[in-house]
């Protein structure tokens, strides 16, 4: 029977079709998905913090309403992703425990501070831009619930990216001081945004197997290139400089050449030594503790079997 089930799995992967939760799957396929989807979900939830930092200080009611809605969308993305992960036989509370114990990761990008209001725009433009680049191909990932969550997330993420670009373009049409704020913010976020795609392909232990299983559809370096190619014209339209002297159009390749991010910094941030790692996890832990009564009340209510 095992060979039959394995044959079915292989045929589905071969046909670029979807594996669904009730289908047989290799244990390592399941574990890889749990790792990636959980890391993705945690990133959405931890990712609420850097921008949440500016909600009380947004410069107008309009900007505040936009930012509030955006941060709430990130919470929603986290929830769809935890739900997708639960179809693989792990619970959201287990995943939260693993995050808080430092046993599961979240994206390196959210360990950098948001020092000025321009960072809200830069995160929308560059960070959400990188996220879209990485996530649009994941709509075609081989695991059904993950792919379907991605479709909805990408729609909202595209909107977030435009909101960031609009914010920055408004600032760029403002005062010299505002333009300087935007440039300073872009200078800080450019390299960390490139690191979001993960280590270079020859230093990425998971890419080959994840591509073979159709979990990932592109390599880290291919997506990074796509992001650079997509972003340079947008930077020109905004009138900001990207802080890379090696950034130049390569006619022969039909792509931009660009410099290498500081991979030692990337490794340190992933290991927990970034500027905000401790603060981000401490904040998440505090929110978790303060929310205990809500979880208890919801459980007690559910146990009564009352239907709304
Ligand atoms: N931040 C933190 N850890 C990272 C990052 C990063 N930017 N990039 C890679 N890593 C980790 C990997 O998780 C892996 O560690 P693990 O085996 O303990 O999980 C290790 O570094 C080696 O990397 P890879 O072998 O390249 O790992 P993988 O094949 O999983 O590729 C990638 C990494 C591209 C991030 C992939 O997991 C992915 O596409 N994930 C879904 C997208 C996502 O998580 N986005 C979150 C940020 S976007 C947002 O939320 C707005």
Tab-separated table of C-alpha atoms and ligand atoms in Angstrom:
chain	number	residue	atom	x	y	z
A	1	UNK	CA	0.000	0.000	0.000
A	2	UNK	CA	2.862	2.342	0.833
A	3	UNK	CA	4.249	2.149	-2.694
A	4	UNK	CA	0.818	2.926	-4.069
A	5	UNK	CA	0.504	6.030	-1.852
A	6	UNK	CA	4.018	7.132	-2.636
A	7	UNK	CA	3.268	6.697	-6.327
A	8	UNK	CA	0.254	8.964	-5.944
A	9	UNK	CA	2.326	11.608	-4.160
A	10	UNK	CA	5.050	11.492	-6.817
A	11	UNK	CA	2.497	11.727	-9.631
A	12	UNK	CA	0.818	14.768	-8.076
A	13	UNK	CA	4.170	16.518	-7.622
A	14	UNK	CA	5.229	15.574	-11.143
A	15	UNK	CA	1.994	17.019	-12.563
A	16	UNK	CA	2.483	20.247	-10.577
A	17	UNK	CA	-0.827	19.539	-8.912
A	18	UNK	CA	-1.794	20.068	-5.266
A	19	UNK	CA	-1.231	17.770	-2.317
A	20	UNK	CA	-4.114	18.081	0.161
A	21	UNK	CA	-4.012	17.490	3.950
A	22	UNK	CA	-5.634	14.018	3.774
A	23	UNK	CA	-3.192	12.779	1.105
A	24	UNK	CA	-0.231	10.621	2.061
A	25	UNK	CA	2.982	12.618	2.108
A	26	UNK	CA	6.584	11.839	3.054
A	27	UNK	CA	7.336	12.805	6.643
A	28	UNK	CA	10.071	15.176	5.500
A	29	UNK	CA	7.699	16.942	3.105
A	30	UNK	CA	5.352	17.533	6.035
A	31	UNK	CA	8.200	18.713	8.294
A	32	UNK	CA	9.537	21.087	5.634
A	33	UNK	CA	6.110	22.619	5.156
A	34	UNK	CA	5.566	23.013	8.884
A	35	UNK	CA	8.971	24.717	9.135
A	36	UNK	CA	8.374	27.102	6.260
A	37	UNK	CA	4.704	27.912	6.899
A	38	UNK	CA	5.273	28.395	10.640
A	39	UNK	CA	8.238	30.662	9.955
A	40	UNK	CA	6.101	32.574	7.509
A	41	UNK	CA	3.209	32.903	10.000
A	42	UNK	CA	5.545	34.036	12.785
A	43	UNK	CA	7.006	36.647	10.418
A	44	UNK	CA	3.576	38.137	9.825
A	45	UNK	CA	2.858	38.344	13.553
A	46	UNK	CA	6.282	39.626	14.641
A	47	UNK	CA	6.159	41.907	11.590
A	48	UNK	CA	3.319	43.838	13.208
A	49	UNK	CA	5.761	45.318	15.734
A	50	UNK	CA	8.073	47.553	13.686
A	51	UNK	CA	5.154	49.331	12.032
A	52	UNK	CA	2.908	49.178	15.088
A	53	UNK	CA	5.591	51.347	16.665
A	54	UNK	CA	4.314	54.311	14.577
A	55	UNK	CA	0.547	53.975	14.986
A	56	UNK	CA	0.331	56.463	17.851
A	57	UNK	CA	2.633	58.894	16.050
A	58	UNK	CA	1.251	58.821	12.507
A	59	UNK	CA	1.241	62.392	11.154
A	60	UNK	CA	-2.469	62.551	10.274
A	61	UNK	CA	-5.743	60.753	10.919
A	62	UNK	CA	-5.662	59.427	7.335
A	63	UNK	CA	-2.167	57.983	7.741
A	64	UNK	CA	-3.133	56.500	11.090
A	65	UNK	CA	-6.207	54.770	9.652
A	66	UNK	CA	-4.128	53.324	6.804
A	67	UNK	CA	-1.399	52.083	9.139
A	68	UNK	CA	-3.881	50.541	11.595
A	69	UNK	CA	-5.591	48.666	8.782
A	70	UNK	CA	-2.285	47.498	7.388
A	71	UNK	CA	-1.024	46.146	10.700
A	72	UNK	CA	-4.362	44.371	11.204
A	73	UNK	CA	-3.955	42.773	7.762
A	74	UNK	CA	-0.619	41.325	8.912
A	75	UNK	CA	-2.384	39.729	11.878
A	76	UNK	CA	-4.897	38.240	9.440
A	77	UNK	CA	-2.092	36.847	7.272
A	78	UNK	CA	-0.563	35.219	10.321
A	79	UNK	CA	-3.901	33.605	11.139
A	80	UNK	CA	-4.482	32.168	7.642
A	81	UNK	CA	-0.969	30.761	7.737
A	82	UNK	CA	-1.315	29.214	11.195
A	83	UNK	CA	-4.562	27.627	9.952
A	84	UNK	CA	-2.797	26.264	6.860
A	85	UNK	CA	-0.116	24.848	9.146
A	86	UNK	CA	-2.689	23.253	11.447
A	87	UNK	CA	-3.879	21.076	8.530
A	88	UNK	CA	-0.470	19.370	8.829
A	89	UNK	CA	-1.231	18.180	12.346
A	90	UNK	CA	0.311	20.864	14.555
A	91	UNK	CA	-1.621	23.368	16.619
A	92	UNK	CA	-1.218	27.109	16.632
A	93	UNK	CA	-0.418	27.031	20.349
A	94	UNK	CA	2.407	24.529	19.774
A	95	UNK	CA	3.808	26.751	17.040
A	96	UNK	CA	3.609	29.813	19.284
A	97	UNK	CA	5.458	27.927	22.023
A	98	UNK	CA	8.204	26.969	19.548
A	99	UNK	CA	8.562	30.579	18.432
A	100	UNK	CA	8.749	31.861	21.998
A	101	UNK	CA	11.307	29.187	22.898
A	102	UNK	CA	13.465	30.334	19.977
A	103	UNK	CA	13.055	26.966	18.245
A	104	UNK	CA	11.366	28.342	15.162
A	105	UNK	CA	12.455	31.342	13.163
A	106	UNK	CA	10.826	34.437	11.718
A	107	UNK	CA	12.136	36.698	8.985
A	108	UNK	CA	15.399	38.515	9.688
A	109	UNK	CA	13.935	41.779	8.387
A	110	UNK	CA	11.771	42.339	11.455
A	111	UNK	CA	14.811	42.542	13.722
A	112	UNK	CA	15.656	45.998	12.421
A	113	UNK	CA	14.254	49.092	14.161
A	114	UNK	CA	11.858	51.655	12.659
A	115	UNK	CA	13.600	54.923	13.476
A	116	UNK	CA	11.576	57.421	11.458
A	117	UNK	CA	8.095	57.705	10.014
A	118	UNK	CA	9.579	57.258	6.531
A	119	UNK	CA	10.297	53.660	7.592
A	120	UNK	CA	6.558	52.959	7.374
A	121	UNK	CA	6.715	53.849	3.684
A	122	UNK	CA	9.978	52.011	3.106
A	123	UNK	CA	8.662	48.843	4.735
A	124	UNK	CA	5.600	48.970	2.477
A	125	UNK	CA	7.663	49.644	-0.627
A	126	UNK	CA	10.740	47.439	-0.096
A	127	UNK	CA	9.795	44.864	2.538
A	128	UNK	CA	6.301	44.167	1.226
A	129	UNK	CA	7.720	44.432	-2.309
A	130	UNK	CA	10.216	41.689	-1.487
A	131	UNK	CA	7.477	39.677	0.199
A	132	UNK	CA	5.305	39.838	-2.949
A	133	UNK	CA	8.218	38.779	-5.118
A	134	UNK	CA	8.793	35.779	-2.871
A	135	UNK	CA	5.114	34.970	-2.350
A	136	UNK	CA	3.494	35.255	-5.780
A	137	UNK	CA	5.264	32.043	-6.910
A	138	UNK	CA	4.177	30.418	-3.630
A	139	UNK	CA	0.544	30.705	-4.840
A	140	UNK	CA	1.583	27.705	-7.008
A	141	UNK	CA	3.196	25.794	-4.140
A	142	UNK	CA	2.396	22.080	-4.085
A	143	UNK	CA	0.531	22.071	-0.755
A	144	UNK	CA	-3.085	23.181	-1.284
A	145	UNK	CA	-3.855	25.075	1.947
A	146	UNK	CA	-0.585	27.037	1.755
A	147	UNK	CA	-1.101	28.003	-1.888
A	148	UNK	CA	-4.667	29.112	-1.283
A	149	UNK	CA	-3.666	31.233	1.732
A	150	UNK	CA	-0.975	32.825	-0.438
A	151	UNK	CA	-3.445	33.981	-3.097
A	152	UNK	CA	-5.372	36.117	-0.651
A	153	UNK	CA	-2.250	37.304	1.141
A	154	UNK	CA	-0.613	38.424	-2.109
A	155	UNK	CA	-3.603	40.562	-3.043
A	156	UNK	CA	-3.399	42.405	0.262
A	157	UNK	CA	0.379	42.545	0.117
A	158	UNK	CA	0.275	44.279	-3.291
A	159	UNK	CA	-1.992	46.895	-1.816
A	160	UNK	CA	0.455	47.355	1.088
A	161	UNK	CA	3.313	47.837	-1.324
A	162	UNK	CA	1.463	50.567	-3.202
A	163	UNK	CA	0.546	52.276	0.048
A	164	UNK	CA	4.246	52.399	0.955
A	165	UNK	CA	5.200	53.754	-2.443
A	166	UNK	CA	2.451	56.398	-2.247
A	167	UNK	CA	3.621	57.461	1.217
A	168	UNK	CA	7.215	57.816	0.035
A	169	UNK	CA	6.266	59.639	-3.138
A	170	UNK	CA	4.251	62.116	-1.075
A	171	UNK	CA	7.272	62.713	1.170
A	172	UNK	CA	9.535	63.060	-1.871
A	173	UNK	CA	7.295	65.876	-3.118
A	174	UNK	CA	7.578	67.579	0.283
A	175	UNK	CA	10.458	69.439	1.939
A	176	UNK	CA	14.200	68.785	1.706
A	177	UNK	CA	13.999	67.411	5.218
A	178	UNK	CA	11.337	64.905	4.201
A	179	UNK	CA	13.350	63.814	1.149
A	180	UNK	CA	16.378	63.294	3.388
A	181	UNK	CA	14.260	61.196	5.753
A	182	UNK	CA	13.190	58.955	2.880
A	183	UNK	CA	16.748	58.537	1.589
A	184	UNK	CA	18.086	57.729	5.055
A	185	UNK	CA	15.376	55.127	5.535
A	186	UNK	CA	15.988	53.507	2.132
A	187	UNK	CA	19.728	53.396	2.921
A	188	UNK	CA	19.003	51.403	6.090
A	189	UNK	CA	16.443	48.994	4.629
A	190	UNK	CA	17.894	48.163	1.197
A	191	UNK	CA	20.393	45.491	2.241
A	192	UNK	CA	18.192	43.862	4.907
A	193	UNK	CA	15.400	43.677	2.265
A	194	UNK	CA	17.741	41.755	-0.068
A	195	UNK	CA	18.524	39.362	2.799
A	196	UNK	CA	14.830	38.448	3.118
A	197	UNK	CA	15.241	36.043	0.184
A	198	UNK	CA	17.569	33.889	2.252
A	199	UNK	CA	21.208	32.840	1.788
A	200	UNK	CA	22.788	32.551	-1.665
A	201	UNK	CA	21.772	29.376	-3.505
A	202	UNK	CA	25.107	27.655	-2.929
A	203	UNK	CA	24.654	28.201	0.814
A	204	UNK	CA	20.958	27.291	1.015
A	205	UNK	CA	20.554	23.787	2.468
A	206	UNK	CA	16.813	23.517	1.801
A	207	UNK	CA	16.318	24.911	-1.702
A	208	UNK	CA	17.068	21.831	-3.819
A	209	UNK	CA	14.690	19.502	-1.971
A	210	UNK	CA	11.991	22.157	-1.584
A	211	UNK	CA	12.111	22.857	-5.329
A	212	UNK	CA	11.980	19.142	-6.141
A	213	UNK	CA	8.798	18.876	-4.045
A	214	UNK	CA	7.303	22.016	-5.563
A	215	UNK	CA	7.168	23.709	-2.162
A	216	UNK	CA	9.403	26.474	-3.491
A	217	UNK	CA	9.084	27.413	-7.153
A	218	UNK	CA	12.215	29.588	-7.506
A	219	UNK	CA	15.612	29.736	-5.877
A	220	UNK	CA	16.596	32.446	-3.398
A	221	UNK	CA	19.009	34.102	-5.850
A	222	UNK	CA	16.509	34.106	-8.720
A	223	UNK	CA	13.919	35.855	-6.586
A	224	UNK	CA	16.479	38.346	-5.280
A	225	UNK	CA	17.395	39.217	-8.878
A	226	UNK	CA	13.745	39.607	-9.808
A	227	UNK	CA	13.257	41.970	-6.880
A	228	UNK	CA	16.245	44.128	-7.818
A	229	UNK	CA	15.100	44.307	-11.454
A	230	UNK	CA	11.599	45.291	-10.384
A	231	UNK	CA	12.707	47.845	-7.793
A	232	UNK	CA	15.364	49.912	-9.594
A	233	UNK	CA	12.869	51.640	-11.945
A	234	UNK	CA	10.622	52.334	-8.943
A	235	UNK	CA	13.548	53.954	-7.106
A	236	UNK	CA	14.167	56.118	-10.174
A	237	UNK	CA	10.514	57.133	-10.269
A	238	UNK	CA	10.682	58.074	-6.596
A	239	UNK	CA	13.981	59.926	-6.966
A	240	UNK	CA	15.865	57.952	-4.322
A	241	UNK	CA	19.297	56.351	-4.627
A	242	UNK	CA	19.785	52.685	-3.772
A	243	UNK	CA	22.922	52.393	-1.605
A	244	UNK	CA	24.881	50.030	-3.855
A	245	UNK	CA	27.736	51.379	-6.004
A	246	UNK	CA	27.819	48.071	-7.912
A	247	UNK	CA	24.227	48.386	-9.054
A	248	UNK	CA	24.320	48.642	-12.850
A	249	UNK	CA	22.261	47.413	-15.823
A	250	UNK	CA	23.904	44.474	-17.554
A	251	UNK	CA	22.830	44.548	-21.189
A	252	UNK	CA	24.137	41.059	-21.868
A	253	UNK	CA	22.286	39.392	-19.006
A	254	UNK	CA	19.223	41.576	-19.345
A	255	UNK	CA	19.343	42.100	-15.566
A	256	UNK	CA	20.846	44.502	-13.065
A	257	UNK	CA	24.167	43.502	-11.536
A	258	UNK	CA	24.296	44.266	-7.827
A	259	UNK	CA	26.573	43.948	-4.814
A	260	UNK	CA	26.482	41.223	-2.216
A	261	UNK	CA	24.654	41.753	1.084
A	262	UNK	CA	26.710	41.326	4.255
A	263	UNK	CA	26.057	37.616	4.837
A	264	UNK	CA	27.843	37.672	8.186
A	265	UNK	CA	25.311	40.229	9.378
A	266	UNK	CA	22.485	38.051	8.004
A	267	UNK	CA	23.749	35.015	9.901
A	268	UNK	CA	24.081	36.990	13.122
A	269	UNK	CA	20.526	38.339	12.821
A	270	UNK	CA	19.113	34.866	12.122
A	271	UNK	CA	21.023	33.540	15.142
A	272	UNK	CA	19.295	36.086	17.386
A	273	UNK	CA	21.935	38.786	17.455
A	274	UNK	CA	20.209	41.460	15.363
A	275	UNK	CA	19.457	44.930	16.730
A	276	UNK	CA	15.904	44.065	17.881
A	277	UNK	CA	15.694	40.264	18.280
A	278	UNK	CA	15.456	40.346	22.079
A	279	UNK	CA	12.932	43.157	22.088
A	280	UNK	CA	10.708	41.506	19.437
A	281	UNK	CA	10.491	38.178	21.268
A	282	UNK	CA	10.022	39.835	24.657
A	283	UNK	CA	7.151	41.870	23.247
A	284	UNK	CA	5.578	38.779	21.681
A	285	UNK	CA	5.905	36.924	24.990
A	286	UNK	CA	4.277	39.821	26.863
A	287	UNK	CA	1.371	39.963	24.394
A	288	UNK	CA	0.975	36.190	24.731
A	289	UNK	CA	0.884	36.375	28.532
A	290	UNK	CA	-1.539	39.286	28.541
A	291	UNK	CA	-3.805	37.402	26.147
A	292	UNK	CA	-4.001	34.296	28.355
A	293	UNK	CA	-7.390	35.289	29.794
A	294	UNK	CA	-8.860	35.627	26.305
A	295	UNK	CA	-7.719	32.134	25.339
A	296	UNK	CA	-9.050	30.732	28.627
A	297	UNK	CA	-12.407	32.453	28.200
A	298	UNK	CA	-12.712	31.272	24.602
A	299	UNK	CA	-11.894	27.695	25.629
A	300	UNK	CA	-14.411	27.773	28.485
A	301	UNK	CA	-17.046	29.128	26.124
A	302	UNK	CA	-16.312	26.477	23.513
A	303	UNK	CA	-16.525	23.734	26.152
A	304	UNK	CA	-20.039	24.827	27.042
A	305	UNK	CA	-20.946	23.956	23.477
A	306	UNK	CA	-22.812	27.231	23.026
A	307	UNK	CA	-23.311	28.299	19.441
A	308	UNK	CA	-23.386	31.983	18.585
B	1	LIG	N1	15.232	35.269	7.906
B	1	LIG	C1	15.363	34.284	8.818
B	1	LIG	N2	15.747	33.047	8.492
B	1	LIG	C2	15.998	32.785	7.204
B	1	LIG	C3	15.879	33.751	6.206
B	1	LIG	C4	15.476	35.044	6.597
B	1	LIG	N3	15.349	36.041	5.729
B	1	LIG	N4	16.200	33.196	5.020
B	1	LIG	C5	16.531	31.926	5.266
B	1	LIG	N5	16.419	31.675	6.582
B	1	LIG	C6	16.731	30.426	7.267
B	1	LIG	C7	15.895	29.280	6.760
B	1	LIG	O1	14.647	29.226	7.425
B	1	LIG	C8	16.774	28.103	7.053
B	1	LIG	O2	16.748	27.790	8.432
B	1	LIG	P1	15.857	26.557	9.012
B	1	LIG	O3	16.267	25.362	8.204
B	1	LIG	O4	16.188	26.500	10.440
B	1	LIG	O5	14.438	26.896	8.774
B	1	LIG	C9	18.151	28.656	6.790
B	1	LIG	O6	18.053	30.074	6.941
B	1	LIG	C10	18.702	28.301	5.416
B	1	LIG	O7	17.912	28.913	4.389
B	1	LIG	P2	17.287	28.127	3.150
B	1	LIG	O8	17.848	26.758	3.050
B	1	LIG	O9	17.419	28.996	1.957
B	1	LIG	O10	15.768	28.013	3.651
B	1	LIG	P3	14.409	27.947	2.809
B	1	LIG	O11	14.523	26.982	1.686
B	1	LIG	O12	13.316	27.754	3.775
B	1	LIG	O13	14.274	29.407	2.131
B	1	LIG	C11	12.866	31.377	2.419
B	1	LIG	C12	14.084	30.568	2.913
B	1	LIG	C13	13.160	31.862	0.998
B	1	LIG	C14	12.641	32.551	3.340
B	1	LIG	C15	11.647	30.422	2.370
B	1	LIG	O14	11.473	29.783	3.593
B	1	LIG	C16	10.358	31.109	2.025
B	1	LIG	O15	10.114	31.434	0.872
B	1	LIG	N6	9.462	31.304	3.028
B	1	LIG	C17	8.153	31.857	2.834
B	1	LIG	C18	8.178	33.343	2.850
B	1	LIG	C19	8.412	33.936	4.220
B	1	LIG	O16	8.619	33.277	5.197
B	1	LIG	N7	8.337	35.248	4.293
B	1	LIG	C20	8.448	35.923	5.561
B	1	LIG	C21	8.869	37.314	5.404
B	1	LIG	S1	7.825	38.269	4.422
B	1	LIG	C22	6.572	38.885	5.381
B	1	LIG	O17	6.097	38.248	6.216
B	1	LIG	C23	6.048	40.260	5.094
